[in-house]
């Protein structure tokens, strides 16, 4: 009878300790998810910015509704052919650049593939069952995956720092306008000077807008890269960290993202180029395997 009581007590104690350990593991995993979510959100923002920058490179200068309507009326007055479904888009917006559908489709597939890789990584932590004894090993196993994804982010960031997106179509339109001004035979010196002044203002306004696009895109990737490095530290040292340390790490992630947002455009480019030297993976923006 005494042996039975001791056995029951021991078994109950082991169960209580085991439940406590599982609860602690669950708390740790749930707390780490905060930093994982920060990283996931940052990568989503980065790829949103990437897509916007890609589209902006081939977008014509924005025009008001009245301007587009006036151009359409002028086009219809000058057009002598038959309107068809294939030529109507050009008549409505002759300045729009028609990108090869195959090229556009391939870009969308590439962007979707990039997004999916980081979403799958975040999903690893969603799939860790609460209180699972395998949770710690799943976290550890995610380390090499994150390292590959980080190398990929660093490569894209470095490419953006070295070769930032530009408003290619809008630049081309303004350059064509400049050549037209220079070759106009009927302008007197004052008229040509005025037109050149206006062109100079338009060009500088475009450059300022372009720099904002470049800074936003690079800043988004810099933030994702920084949070990725921060998360890697938490995963690599997961076994040594307690819940309080992981809570502190989540708070540090917020501070880290804020520091990246405060960098000037010049500092962003310098930091982005530094990634080229420190990245351990490929320097080309190819999907991680």
PDB file of N, CA and C in Angstrom, residues 3 11 37 72 78 89 92 108 119 137 170 210 243 246 252 259 278:
ATOM      1  N   UNK A   3       3.966   1.427  -0.986  1.00  0.00           N
ATOM      2  CA  UNK A   3       4.646   1.503  -2.283  1.00  0.00           C
ATOM      3  C   UNK A   3       3.729   2.108  -3.325  1.00  0.00           C
ATOM      4  N   UNK A  11       4.336   9.571  -9.778  1.00  0.00           N
ATOM      5  CA  UNK A  11       3.750   9.695 -11.124  1.00  0.00           C
ATOM      6  C   UNK A  11       3.061  11.041 -11.292  1.00  0.00           C
ATOM      7  N   UNK A  37       6.507  37.126 -36.408  1.00  0.00           N
ATOM      8  CA  UNK A  37       5.458  37.924 -37.068  1.00  0.00           C
ATOM      9  C   UNK A  37       6.010  39.270 -37.520  1.00  0.00           C
ATOM     10  N   UNK A  72      -7.975  62.046 -75.518  1.00  0.00           N
ATOM     11  CA  UNK A  72      -8.796  61.045 -76.198  1.00  0.00           C
ATOM     12  C   UNK A  72      -9.599  61.692 -77.329  1.00  0.00           C
ATOM     13  N   UNK A  78      -8.274  62.803 -84.903  1.00  0.00           N
ATOM     14  CA  UNK A  78      -7.192  62.560 -85.861  1.00  0.00           C
ATOM     15  C   UNK A  78      -7.205  61.131 -86.409  1.00  0.00           C
ATOM     16  N   UNK A  89      -7.468  50.507 -76.354  1.00  0.00           N
ATOM     17  CA  UNK A  89      -6.619  50.894 -75.231  1.00  0.00           C
ATOM     18  C   UNK A  89      -5.576  51.951 -75.597  1.00  0.00           C
ATOM     19  N   UNK A  92      -7.319  55.306 -75.977  1.00  0.00           N
ATOM     20  CA  UNK A  92      -7.663  55.841 -74.668  1.00  0.00           C
ATOM     21  C   UNK A  92      -6.436  56.357 -73.922  1.00  0.00           C
ATOM     22  N   UNK A 108       5.284  38.495 -62.170  1.00  0.00           N
ATOM     23  CA  UNK A 108       4.296  38.237 -61.131  1.00  0.00           C
ATOM     24  C   UNK A 108       4.533  36.871 -60.481  1.00  0.00           C
ATOM     25  N   UNK A 119       6.258  33.376 -46.426  1.00  0.00           N
ATOM     26  CA  UNK A 119       4.993  32.987 -45.791  1.00  0.00           C
ATOM     27  C   UNK A 119       5.076  31.559 -45.264  1.00  0.00           C
ATOM     28  N   UNK A 137      12.606  21.638 -31.145  1.00  0.00           N
ATOM     29  CA  UNK A 137      13.357  21.112 -32.296  1.00  0.00           C
ATOM     30  C   UNK A 137      12.886  21.753 -33.594  1.00  0.00           C
ATOM     31  N   UNK A 170       8.875  57.787 -67.695  1.00  0.00           N
ATOM     32  CA  UNK A 170       8.726  59.222 -67.440  1.00  0.00           C
ATOM     33  C   UNK A 170      10.024  59.964 -67.733  1.00  0.00           C
ATOM     34  N   UNK A 210      11.382  60.207 -57.610  1.00  0.00           N
ATOM     35  CA  UNK A 210      12.101  58.957 -57.825  1.00  0.00           C
ATOM     36  C   UNK A 210      12.910  58.570 -56.585  1.00  0.00           C
ATOM     37  N   UNK A 243      11.372  33.172 -21.402  1.00  0.00           N
ATOM     38  CA  UNK A 243      10.284  33.986 -21.942  1.00  0.00           C
ATOM     39  C   UNK A 243      10.593  35.477 -21.845  1.00  0.00           C
ATOM     40  N   UNK A 246      12.879  36.604 -24.529  1.00  0.00           N
ATOM     41  CA  UNK A 246      12.209  36.648 -25.833  1.00  0.00           C
ATOM     42  C   UNK A 246      11.257  37.838 -25.926  1.00  0.00           C
ATOM     43  N   UNK A 252      12.948  44.803 -28.768  1.00  0.00           N
ATOM     44  CA  UNK A 252      14.112  45.265 -29.521  1.00  0.00           C
ATOM     45  C   UNK A 252      13.825  45.300 -31.020  1.00  0.00           C
ATOM     46  N   UNK A 259      14.833  52.322 -36.069  1.00  0.00           N
ATOM     47  CA  UNK A 259      16.146  52.853 -36.450  1.00  0.00           C
ATOM     48  C   UNK A 259      16.317  52.841 -37.967  1.00  0.00           C
ATOM     49  N   UNK A 278      28.793  41.485 -46.626  1.00  0.00           N
ATOM     50  CA  UNK A 278      28.571  40.633 -45.456  1.00  0.00           C
ATOM     51  C   UNK A 278      27.688  39.426 -45.737  1.00  0.00           C
TER      52      UNK A 278
END
